[in-house]
Short mmCIF file of N, CA and C in Angstrom, two decimals:
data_model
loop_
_atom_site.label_atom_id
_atom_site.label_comp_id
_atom_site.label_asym_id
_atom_site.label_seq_id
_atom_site.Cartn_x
_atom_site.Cartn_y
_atom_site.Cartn_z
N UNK A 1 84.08 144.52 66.68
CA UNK A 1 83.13 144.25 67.72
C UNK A 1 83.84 143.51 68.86
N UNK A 2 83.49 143.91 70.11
CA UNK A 2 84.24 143.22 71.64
C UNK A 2 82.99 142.79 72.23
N UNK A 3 83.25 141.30 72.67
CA UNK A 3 82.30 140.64 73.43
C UNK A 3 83.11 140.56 74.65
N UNK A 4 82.20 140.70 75.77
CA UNK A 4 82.45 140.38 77.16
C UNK A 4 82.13 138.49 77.10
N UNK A 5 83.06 138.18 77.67
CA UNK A 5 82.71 136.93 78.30
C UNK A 5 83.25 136.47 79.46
N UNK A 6 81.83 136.13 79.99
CA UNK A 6 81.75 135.65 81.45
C UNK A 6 82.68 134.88 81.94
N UNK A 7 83.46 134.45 83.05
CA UNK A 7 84.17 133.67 83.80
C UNK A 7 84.03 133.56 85.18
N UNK A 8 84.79 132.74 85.43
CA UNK A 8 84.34 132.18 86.94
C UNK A 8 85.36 131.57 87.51
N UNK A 9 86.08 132.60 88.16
CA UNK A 9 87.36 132.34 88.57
C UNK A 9 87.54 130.88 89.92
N UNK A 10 87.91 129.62 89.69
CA UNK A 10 87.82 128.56 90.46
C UNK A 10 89.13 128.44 91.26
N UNK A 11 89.21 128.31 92.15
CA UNK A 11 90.58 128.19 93.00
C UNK A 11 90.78 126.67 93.63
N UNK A 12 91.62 126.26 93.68
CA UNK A 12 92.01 124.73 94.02
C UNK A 12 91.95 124.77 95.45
N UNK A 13 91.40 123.44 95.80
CA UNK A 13 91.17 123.68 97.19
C UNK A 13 92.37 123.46 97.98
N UNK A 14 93.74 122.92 97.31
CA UNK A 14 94.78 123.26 97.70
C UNK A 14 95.91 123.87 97.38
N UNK A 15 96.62 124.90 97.74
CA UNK A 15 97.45 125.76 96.78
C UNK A 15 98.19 126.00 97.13
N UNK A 16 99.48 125.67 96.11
CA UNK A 16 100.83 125.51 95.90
C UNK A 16 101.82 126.35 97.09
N UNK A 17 101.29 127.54 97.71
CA UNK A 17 101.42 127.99 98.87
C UNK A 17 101.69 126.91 100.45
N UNK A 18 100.63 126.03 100.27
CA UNK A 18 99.95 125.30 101.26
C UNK A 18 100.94 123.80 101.16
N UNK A 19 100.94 123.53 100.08
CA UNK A 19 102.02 122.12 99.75
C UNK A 19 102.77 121.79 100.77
N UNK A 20 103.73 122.58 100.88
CA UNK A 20 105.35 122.22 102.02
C UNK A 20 104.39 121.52 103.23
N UNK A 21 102.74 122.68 103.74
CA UNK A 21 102.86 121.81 104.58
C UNK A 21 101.84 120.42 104.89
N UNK A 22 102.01 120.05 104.04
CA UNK A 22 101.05 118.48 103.80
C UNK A 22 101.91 117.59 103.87
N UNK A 23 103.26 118.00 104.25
CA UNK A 23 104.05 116.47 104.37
C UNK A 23 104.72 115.82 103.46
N UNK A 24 104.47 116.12 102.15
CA UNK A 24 104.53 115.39 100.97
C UNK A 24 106.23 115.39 100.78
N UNK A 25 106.73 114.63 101.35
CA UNK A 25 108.62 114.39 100.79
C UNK A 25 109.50 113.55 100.47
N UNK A 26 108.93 112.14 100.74
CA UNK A 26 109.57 111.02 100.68
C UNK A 26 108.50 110.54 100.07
N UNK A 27 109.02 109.17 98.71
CA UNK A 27 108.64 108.19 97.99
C UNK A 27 108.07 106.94 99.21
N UNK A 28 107.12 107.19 99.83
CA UNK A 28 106.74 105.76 100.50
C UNK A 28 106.68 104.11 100.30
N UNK A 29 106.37 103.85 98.47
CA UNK A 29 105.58 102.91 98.49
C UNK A 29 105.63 103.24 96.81
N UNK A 30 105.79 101.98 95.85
CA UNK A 30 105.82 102.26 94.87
C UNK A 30 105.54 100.52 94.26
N UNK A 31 104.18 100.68 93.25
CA UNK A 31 103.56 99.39 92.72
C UNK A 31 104.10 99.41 91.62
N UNK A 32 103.96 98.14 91.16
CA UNK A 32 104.19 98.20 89.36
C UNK A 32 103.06 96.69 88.78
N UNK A 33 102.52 96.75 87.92
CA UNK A 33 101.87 95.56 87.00
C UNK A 33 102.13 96.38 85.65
N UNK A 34 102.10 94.92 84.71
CA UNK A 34 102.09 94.90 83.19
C UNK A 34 101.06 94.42 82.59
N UNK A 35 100.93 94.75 81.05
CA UNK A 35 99.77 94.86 80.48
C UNK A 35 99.75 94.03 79.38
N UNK A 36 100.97 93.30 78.58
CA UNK A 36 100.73 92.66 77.86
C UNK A 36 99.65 92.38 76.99
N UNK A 37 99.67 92.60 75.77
CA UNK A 37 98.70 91.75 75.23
C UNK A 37 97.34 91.90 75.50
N UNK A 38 97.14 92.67 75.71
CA UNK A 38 95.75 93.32 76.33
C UNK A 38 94.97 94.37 75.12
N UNK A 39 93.75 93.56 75.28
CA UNK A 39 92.63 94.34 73.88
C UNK A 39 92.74 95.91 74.33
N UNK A 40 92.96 96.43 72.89
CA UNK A 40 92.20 97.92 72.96
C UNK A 40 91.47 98.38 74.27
N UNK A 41 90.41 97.84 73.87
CA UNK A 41 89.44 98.59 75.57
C UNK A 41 90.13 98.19 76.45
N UNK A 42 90.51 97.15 76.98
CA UNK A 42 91.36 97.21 78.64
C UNK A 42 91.86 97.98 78.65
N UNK A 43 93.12 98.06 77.36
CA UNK A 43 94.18 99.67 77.91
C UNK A 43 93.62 100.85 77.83
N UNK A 44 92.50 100.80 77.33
CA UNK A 44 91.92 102.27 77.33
C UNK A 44 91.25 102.68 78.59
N UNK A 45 90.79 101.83 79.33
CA UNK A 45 90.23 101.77 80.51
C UNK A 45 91.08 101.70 81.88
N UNK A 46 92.27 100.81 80.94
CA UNK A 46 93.23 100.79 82.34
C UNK A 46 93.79 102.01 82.37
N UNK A 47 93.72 103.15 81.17
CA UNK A 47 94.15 104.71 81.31
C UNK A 47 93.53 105.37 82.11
N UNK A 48 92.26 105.65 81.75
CA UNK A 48 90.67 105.72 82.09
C UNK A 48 91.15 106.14 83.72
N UNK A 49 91.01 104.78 84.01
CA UNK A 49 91.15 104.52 85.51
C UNK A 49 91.90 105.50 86.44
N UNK A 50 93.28 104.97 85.27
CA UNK A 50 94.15 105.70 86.39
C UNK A 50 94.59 106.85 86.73
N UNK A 51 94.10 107.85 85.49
CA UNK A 51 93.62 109.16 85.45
C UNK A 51 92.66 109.54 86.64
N UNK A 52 91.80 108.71 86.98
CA UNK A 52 90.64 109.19 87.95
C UNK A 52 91.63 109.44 89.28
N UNK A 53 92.24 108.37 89.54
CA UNK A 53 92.71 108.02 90.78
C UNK A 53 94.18 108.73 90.98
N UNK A 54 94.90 108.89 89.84
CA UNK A 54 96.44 109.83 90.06
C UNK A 54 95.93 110.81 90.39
N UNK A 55 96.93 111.80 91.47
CA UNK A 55 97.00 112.66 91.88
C UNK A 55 95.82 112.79 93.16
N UNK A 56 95.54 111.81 93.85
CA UNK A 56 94.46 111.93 94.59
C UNK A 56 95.43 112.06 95.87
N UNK A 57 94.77 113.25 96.97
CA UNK A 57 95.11 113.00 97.97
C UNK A 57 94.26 112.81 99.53
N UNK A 58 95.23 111.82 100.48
CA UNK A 58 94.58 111.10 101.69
C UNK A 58 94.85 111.51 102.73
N UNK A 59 94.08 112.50 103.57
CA UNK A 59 94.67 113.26 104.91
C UNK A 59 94.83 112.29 105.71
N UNK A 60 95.91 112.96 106.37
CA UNK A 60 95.87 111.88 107.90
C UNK A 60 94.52 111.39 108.77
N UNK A 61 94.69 110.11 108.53
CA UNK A 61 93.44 109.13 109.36
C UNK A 61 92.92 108.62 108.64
N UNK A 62 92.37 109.32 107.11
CA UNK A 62 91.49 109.13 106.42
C UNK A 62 91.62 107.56 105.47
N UNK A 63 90.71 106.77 105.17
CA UNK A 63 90.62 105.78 104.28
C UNK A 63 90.17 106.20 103.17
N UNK A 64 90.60 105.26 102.47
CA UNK A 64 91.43 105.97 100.72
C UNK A 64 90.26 104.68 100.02
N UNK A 65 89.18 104.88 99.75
CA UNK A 65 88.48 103.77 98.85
C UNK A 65 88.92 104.10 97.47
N UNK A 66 89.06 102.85 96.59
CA UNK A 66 88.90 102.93 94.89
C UNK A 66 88.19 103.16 94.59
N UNK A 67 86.78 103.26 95.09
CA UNK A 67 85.59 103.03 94.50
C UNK A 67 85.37 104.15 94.57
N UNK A 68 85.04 105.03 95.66
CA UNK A 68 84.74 106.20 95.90
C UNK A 68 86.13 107.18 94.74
N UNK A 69 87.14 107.03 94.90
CA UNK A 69 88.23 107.79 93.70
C UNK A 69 87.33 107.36 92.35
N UNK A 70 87.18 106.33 91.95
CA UNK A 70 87.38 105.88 90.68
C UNK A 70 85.70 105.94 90.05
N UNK A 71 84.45 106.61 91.01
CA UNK A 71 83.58 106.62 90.58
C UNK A 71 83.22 105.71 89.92
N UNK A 72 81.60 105.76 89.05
CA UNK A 72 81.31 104.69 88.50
C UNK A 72 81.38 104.06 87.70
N UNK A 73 81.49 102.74 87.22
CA UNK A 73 82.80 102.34 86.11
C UNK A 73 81.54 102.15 85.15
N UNK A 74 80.97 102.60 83.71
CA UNK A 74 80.12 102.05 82.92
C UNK A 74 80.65 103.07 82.01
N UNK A 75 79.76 102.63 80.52
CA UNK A 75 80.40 103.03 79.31
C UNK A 75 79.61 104.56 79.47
N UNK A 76 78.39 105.05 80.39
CA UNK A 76 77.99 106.73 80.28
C UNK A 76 79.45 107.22 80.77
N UNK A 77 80.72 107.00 81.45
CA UNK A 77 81.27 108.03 81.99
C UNK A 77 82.67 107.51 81.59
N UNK A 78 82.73 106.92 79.87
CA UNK A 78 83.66 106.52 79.31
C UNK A 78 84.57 105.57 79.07
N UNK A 79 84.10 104.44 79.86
CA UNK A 79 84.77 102.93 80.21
C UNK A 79 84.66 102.39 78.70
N UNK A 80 85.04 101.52 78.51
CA UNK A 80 84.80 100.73 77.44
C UNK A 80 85.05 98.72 77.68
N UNK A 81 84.46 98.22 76.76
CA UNK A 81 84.12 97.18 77.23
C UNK A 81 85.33 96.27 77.30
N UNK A 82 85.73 95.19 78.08
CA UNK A 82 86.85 94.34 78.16
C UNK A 82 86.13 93.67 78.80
N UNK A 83 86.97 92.34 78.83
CA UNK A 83 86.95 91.13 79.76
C UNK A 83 87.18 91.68 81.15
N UNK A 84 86.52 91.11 82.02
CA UNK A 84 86.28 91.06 83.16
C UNK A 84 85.49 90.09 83.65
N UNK A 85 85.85 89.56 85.52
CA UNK A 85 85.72 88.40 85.82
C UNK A 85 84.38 89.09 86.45
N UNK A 86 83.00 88.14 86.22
CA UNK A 86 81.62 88.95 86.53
C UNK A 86 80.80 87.46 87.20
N UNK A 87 80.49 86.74 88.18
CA UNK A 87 79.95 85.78 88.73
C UNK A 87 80.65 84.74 88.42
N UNK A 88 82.20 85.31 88.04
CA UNK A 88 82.97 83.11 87.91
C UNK A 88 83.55 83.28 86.71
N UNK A 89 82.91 84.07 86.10
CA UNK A 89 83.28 83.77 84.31
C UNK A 89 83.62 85.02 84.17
N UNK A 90 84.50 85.07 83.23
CA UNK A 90 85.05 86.09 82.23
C UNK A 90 84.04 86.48 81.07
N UNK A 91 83.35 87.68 81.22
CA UNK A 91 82.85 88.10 80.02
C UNK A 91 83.37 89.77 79.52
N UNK A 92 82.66 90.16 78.37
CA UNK A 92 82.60 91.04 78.02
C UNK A 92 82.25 92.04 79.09
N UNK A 93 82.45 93.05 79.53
CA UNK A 93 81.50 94.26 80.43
C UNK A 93 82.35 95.62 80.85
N UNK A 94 81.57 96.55 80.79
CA UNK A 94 82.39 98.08 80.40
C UNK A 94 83.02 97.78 81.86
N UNK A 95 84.17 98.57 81.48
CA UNK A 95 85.73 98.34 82.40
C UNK A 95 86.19 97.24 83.12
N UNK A 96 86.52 96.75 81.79
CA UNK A 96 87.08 95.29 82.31
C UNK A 96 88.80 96.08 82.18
N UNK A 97 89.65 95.69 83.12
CA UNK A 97 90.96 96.29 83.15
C UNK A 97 90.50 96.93 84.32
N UNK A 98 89.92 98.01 84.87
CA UNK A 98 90.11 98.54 85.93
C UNK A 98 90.83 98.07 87.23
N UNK A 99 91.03 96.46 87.55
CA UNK A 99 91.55 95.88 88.47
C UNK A 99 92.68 95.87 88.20
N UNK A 100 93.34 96.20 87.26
CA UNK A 100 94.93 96.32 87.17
C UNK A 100 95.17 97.34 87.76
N UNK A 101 94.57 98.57 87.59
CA UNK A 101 94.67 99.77 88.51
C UNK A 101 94.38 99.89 89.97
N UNK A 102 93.72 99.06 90.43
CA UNK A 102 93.52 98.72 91.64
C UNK A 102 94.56 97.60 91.79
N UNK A 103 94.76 96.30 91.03
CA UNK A 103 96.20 95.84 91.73
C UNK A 103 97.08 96.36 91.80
N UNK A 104 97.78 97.23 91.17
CA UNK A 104 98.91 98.38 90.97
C UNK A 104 98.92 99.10 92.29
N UNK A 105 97.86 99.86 92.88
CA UNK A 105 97.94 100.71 94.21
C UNK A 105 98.02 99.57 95.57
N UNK A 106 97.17 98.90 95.12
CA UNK A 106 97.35 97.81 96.44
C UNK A 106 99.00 97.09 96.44
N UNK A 107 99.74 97.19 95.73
CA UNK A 107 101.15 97.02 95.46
C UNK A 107 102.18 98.28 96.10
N UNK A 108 101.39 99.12 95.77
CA UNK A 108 102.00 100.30 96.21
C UNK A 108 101.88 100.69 97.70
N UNK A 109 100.13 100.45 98.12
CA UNK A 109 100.01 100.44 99.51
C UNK A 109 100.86 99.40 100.43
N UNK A 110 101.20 98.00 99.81
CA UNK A 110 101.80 97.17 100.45
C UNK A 110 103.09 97.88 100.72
N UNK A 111 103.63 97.77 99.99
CA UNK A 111 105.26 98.69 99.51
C UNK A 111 105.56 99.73 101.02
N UNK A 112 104.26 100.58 100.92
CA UNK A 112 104.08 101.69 102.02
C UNK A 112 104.08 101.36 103.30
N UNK A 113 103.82 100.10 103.44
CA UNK A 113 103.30 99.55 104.37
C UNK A 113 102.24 100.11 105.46
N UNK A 114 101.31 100.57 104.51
CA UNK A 114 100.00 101.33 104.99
C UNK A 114 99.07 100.09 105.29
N UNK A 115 98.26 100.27 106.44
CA UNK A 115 96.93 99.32 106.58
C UNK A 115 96.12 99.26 105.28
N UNK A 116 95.91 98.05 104.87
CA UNK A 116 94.88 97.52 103.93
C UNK A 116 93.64 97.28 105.14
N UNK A 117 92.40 97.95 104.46
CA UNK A 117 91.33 97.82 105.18
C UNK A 117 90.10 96.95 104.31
N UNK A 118 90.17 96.74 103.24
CA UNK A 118 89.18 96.19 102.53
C UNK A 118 90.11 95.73 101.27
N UNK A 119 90.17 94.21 100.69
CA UNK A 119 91.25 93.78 99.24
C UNK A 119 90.03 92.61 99.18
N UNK A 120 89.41 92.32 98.44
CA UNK A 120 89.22 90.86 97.81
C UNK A 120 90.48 90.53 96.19
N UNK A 121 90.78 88.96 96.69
CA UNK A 121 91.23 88.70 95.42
C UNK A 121 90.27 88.36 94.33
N UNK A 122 91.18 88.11 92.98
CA UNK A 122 90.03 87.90 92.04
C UNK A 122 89.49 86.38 92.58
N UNK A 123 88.62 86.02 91.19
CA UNK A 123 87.84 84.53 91.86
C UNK A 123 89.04 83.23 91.50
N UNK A 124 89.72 83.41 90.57
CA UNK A 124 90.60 82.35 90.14
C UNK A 124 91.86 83.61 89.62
N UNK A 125 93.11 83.08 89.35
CA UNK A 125 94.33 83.42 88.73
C UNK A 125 94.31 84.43 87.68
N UNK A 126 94.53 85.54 87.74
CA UNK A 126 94.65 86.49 86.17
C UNK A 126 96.10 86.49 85.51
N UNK A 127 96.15 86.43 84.56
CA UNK A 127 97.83 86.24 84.18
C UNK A 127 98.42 87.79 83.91
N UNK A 128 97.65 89.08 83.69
CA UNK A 128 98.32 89.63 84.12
C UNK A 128 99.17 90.21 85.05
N UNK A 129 98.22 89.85 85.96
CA UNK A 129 98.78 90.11 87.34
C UNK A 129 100.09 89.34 87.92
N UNK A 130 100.40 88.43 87.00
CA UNK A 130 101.72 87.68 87.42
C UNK A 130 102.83 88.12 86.13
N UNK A 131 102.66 88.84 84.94
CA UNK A 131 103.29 89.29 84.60
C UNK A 131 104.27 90.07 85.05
N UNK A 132 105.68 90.32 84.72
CA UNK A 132 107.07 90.73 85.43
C UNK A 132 107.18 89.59 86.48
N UNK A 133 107.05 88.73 86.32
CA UNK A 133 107.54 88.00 87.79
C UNK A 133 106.73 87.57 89.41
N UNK A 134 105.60 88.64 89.31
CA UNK A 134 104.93 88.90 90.31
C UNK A 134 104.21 87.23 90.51
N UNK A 135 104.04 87.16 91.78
CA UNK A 135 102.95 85.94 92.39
C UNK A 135 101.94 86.07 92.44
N UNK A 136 101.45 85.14 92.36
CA UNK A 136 100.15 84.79 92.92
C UNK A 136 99.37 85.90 94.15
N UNK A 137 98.30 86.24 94.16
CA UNK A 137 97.87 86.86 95.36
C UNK A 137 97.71 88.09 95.76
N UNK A 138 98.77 88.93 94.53
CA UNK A 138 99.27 90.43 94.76
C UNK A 138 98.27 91.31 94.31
N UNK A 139 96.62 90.63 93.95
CA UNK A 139 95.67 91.25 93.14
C UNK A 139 94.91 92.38 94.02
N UNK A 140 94.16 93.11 93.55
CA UNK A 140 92.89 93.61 94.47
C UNK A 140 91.86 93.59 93.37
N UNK A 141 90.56 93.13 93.34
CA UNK A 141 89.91 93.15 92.43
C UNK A 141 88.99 94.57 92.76
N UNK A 142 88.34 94.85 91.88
CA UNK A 142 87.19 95.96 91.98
C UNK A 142 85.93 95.52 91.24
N UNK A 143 84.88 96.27 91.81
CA UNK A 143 83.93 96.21 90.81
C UNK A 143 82.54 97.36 91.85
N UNK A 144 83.04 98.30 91.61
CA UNK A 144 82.19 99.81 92.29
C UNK A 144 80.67 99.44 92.43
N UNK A 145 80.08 99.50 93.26
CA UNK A 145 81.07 100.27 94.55
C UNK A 145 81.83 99.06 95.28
N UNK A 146 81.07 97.74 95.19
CA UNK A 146 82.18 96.79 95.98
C UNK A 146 81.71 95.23 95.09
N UNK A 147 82.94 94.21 95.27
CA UNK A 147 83.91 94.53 96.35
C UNK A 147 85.02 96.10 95.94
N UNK A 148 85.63 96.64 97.07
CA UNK A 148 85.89 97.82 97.21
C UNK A 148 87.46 97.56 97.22
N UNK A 149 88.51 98.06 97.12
CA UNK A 149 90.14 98.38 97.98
C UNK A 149 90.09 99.64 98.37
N UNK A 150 90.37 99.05 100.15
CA UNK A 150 90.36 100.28 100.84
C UNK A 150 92.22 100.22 101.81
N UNK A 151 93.15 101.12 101.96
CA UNK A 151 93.80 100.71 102.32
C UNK A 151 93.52 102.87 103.29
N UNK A 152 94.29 102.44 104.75
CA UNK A 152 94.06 104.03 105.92
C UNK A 152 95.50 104.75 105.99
N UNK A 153 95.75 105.95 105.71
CA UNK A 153 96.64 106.76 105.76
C UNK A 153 96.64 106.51 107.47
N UNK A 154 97.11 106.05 108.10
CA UNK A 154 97.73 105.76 109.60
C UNK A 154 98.93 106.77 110.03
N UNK A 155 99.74 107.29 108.83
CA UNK A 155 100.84 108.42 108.67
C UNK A 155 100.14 109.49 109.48
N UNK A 156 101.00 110.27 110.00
CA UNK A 156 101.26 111.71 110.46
C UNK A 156 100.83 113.03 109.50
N UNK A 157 101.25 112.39 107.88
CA UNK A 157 100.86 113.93 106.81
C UNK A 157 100.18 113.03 105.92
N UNK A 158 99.84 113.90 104.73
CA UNK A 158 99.10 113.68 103.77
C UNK A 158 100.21 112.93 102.89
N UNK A 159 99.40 111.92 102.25
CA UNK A 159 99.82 110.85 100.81
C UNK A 159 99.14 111.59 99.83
N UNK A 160 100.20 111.34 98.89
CA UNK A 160 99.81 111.63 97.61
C UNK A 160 100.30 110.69 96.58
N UNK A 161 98.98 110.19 95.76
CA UNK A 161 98.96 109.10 95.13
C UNK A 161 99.87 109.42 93.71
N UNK A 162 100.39 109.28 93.00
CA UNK A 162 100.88 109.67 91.78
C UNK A 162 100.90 108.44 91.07
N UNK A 163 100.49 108.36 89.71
CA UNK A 163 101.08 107.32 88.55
C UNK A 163 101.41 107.40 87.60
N UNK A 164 101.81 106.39 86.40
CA UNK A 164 102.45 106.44 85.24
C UNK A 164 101.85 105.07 84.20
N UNK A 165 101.43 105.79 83.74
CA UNK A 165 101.57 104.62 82.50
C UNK A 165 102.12 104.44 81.34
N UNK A 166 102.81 103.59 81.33
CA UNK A 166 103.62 103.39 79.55
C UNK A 166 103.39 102.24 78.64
N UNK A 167 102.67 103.13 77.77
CA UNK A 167 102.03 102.11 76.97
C UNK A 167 102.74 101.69 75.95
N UNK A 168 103.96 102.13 76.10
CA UNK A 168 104.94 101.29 75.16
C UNK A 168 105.87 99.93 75.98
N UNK A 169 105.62 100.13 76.79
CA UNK A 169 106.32 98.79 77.80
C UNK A 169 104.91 98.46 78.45
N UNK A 170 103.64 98.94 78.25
CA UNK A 170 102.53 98.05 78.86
C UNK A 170 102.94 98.02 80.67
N UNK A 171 103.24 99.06 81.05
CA UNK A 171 103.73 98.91 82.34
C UNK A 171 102.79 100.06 83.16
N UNK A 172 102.22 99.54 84.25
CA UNK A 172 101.62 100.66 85.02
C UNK A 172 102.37 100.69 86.61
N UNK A 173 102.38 101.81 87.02
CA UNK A 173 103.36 102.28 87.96
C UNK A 173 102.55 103.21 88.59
N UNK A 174 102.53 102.50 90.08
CA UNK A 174 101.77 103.70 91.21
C UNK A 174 102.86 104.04 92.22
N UNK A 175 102.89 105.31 92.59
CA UNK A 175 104.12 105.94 93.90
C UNK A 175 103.11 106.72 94.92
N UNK A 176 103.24 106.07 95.90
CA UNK A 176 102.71 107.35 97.13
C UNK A 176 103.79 107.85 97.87
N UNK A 177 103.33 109.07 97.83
CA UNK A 177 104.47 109.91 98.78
C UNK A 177 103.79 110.49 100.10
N UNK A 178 104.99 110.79 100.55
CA UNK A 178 104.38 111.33 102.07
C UNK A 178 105.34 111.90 102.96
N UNK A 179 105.43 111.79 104.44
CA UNK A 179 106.30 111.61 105.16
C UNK A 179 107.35 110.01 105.63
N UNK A 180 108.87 109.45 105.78
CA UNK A 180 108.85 108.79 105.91
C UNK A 180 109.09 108.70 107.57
N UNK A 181 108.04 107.13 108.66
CA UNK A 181 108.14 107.98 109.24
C UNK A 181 109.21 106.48 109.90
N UNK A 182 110.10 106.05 109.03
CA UNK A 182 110.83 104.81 109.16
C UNK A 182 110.52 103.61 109.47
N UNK A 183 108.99 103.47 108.82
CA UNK A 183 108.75 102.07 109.14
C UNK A 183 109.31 101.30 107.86
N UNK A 184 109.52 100.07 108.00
CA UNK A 184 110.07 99.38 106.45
C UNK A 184 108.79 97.98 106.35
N UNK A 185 108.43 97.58 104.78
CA UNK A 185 107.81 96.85 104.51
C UNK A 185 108.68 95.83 103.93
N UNK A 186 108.01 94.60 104.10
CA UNK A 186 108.71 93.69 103.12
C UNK A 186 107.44 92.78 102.82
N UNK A 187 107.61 92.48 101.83
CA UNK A 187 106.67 91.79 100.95
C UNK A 187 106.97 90.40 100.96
N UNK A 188 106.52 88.61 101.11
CA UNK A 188 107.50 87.94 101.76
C UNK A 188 106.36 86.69 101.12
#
């Protein structure tokens, strides 16, 4: 017996044809935070996350929100619960970790030296965020839709967000690429 089955042929709204010309050639801007010691659900969430948001891309002009990438953070669309800072205090609440993924790009946007248009820090000190060495300050907090991190592709071509996570070194790693168009950042 042969069954027909239906399909529905979907095409990407950008295609591999089209690539060369989006600009995409030089490493702009590249974040890093660590994870240490971090419950089950954070890292599962800090995966979570950064799945939503890798591979996203920002046309020229356009502002790049987390919130809007990273949709809505609750346990219907797979978050799971961690610590997170919620009116002052640290409690329990689905996607706690997500701000590592948002400090990670805002590291990366710095790096790029792309306009930051919207960063709140957290309310007091997170110690991951100073893990590897890092200071004080380098945070972006989230909590969808706001507060928000918004940083503006000001570039000539399209960014493309890319990341990595290794959960055997607890290390998360954001790279945007683009055109370089020789501006240099320094972080200070």
């Amino acid at each position: 017996m042969i069954f027909a089955i239906p399909t529905k042929i979907i095409s990407p709204g950008i295609k591999s044809s089209t690539a060369d010309d989006l600009g995409i050639k030089n490493l702009l801007g590249r974040g890093e935070s660590y994870f240490y010691d971090s419950i089950p659900g954070r890292v599962y969430n800090i995966g979570l996350g950064t799945s939503k948001v890798s591979g996203s891309l920002v046309a020229p002009g356009e502002i790049f929100s987390f919130s809007q990438s990273i949709g809505t953070v609750s346990a219907v669309f797979g978050f799971q619960k961690a610590y997170a800072i919620i009116k002052g205090k640290t409690v329990l609440d689905d996607g706690g970790g997500v701000c590592q993924v948002s400090t990670t790009l805002y590291r990366a946007a710095l790096a790029a030296g792309l306009p930051v248009i919207e960063r709140t820090a957290h309310t007091y000190r997170v110690g991951f965020y100073e893990q590897g060495g890092f200071l004080p300050g380098l945070d972006a907090t989230v909590y969808p839709p706001s507060p928000d991190f918004k940083f503006k592709n000001d570039t000539s071509s399209y960014l493309l967000i890319q990341a990595t996570t290794d959960y055997d070194h607890a290390r998360l790693t954001f790279e945007i690429f683009g055109t370089d168009d020789g501006r240099k950042a320094v972080i200070s």
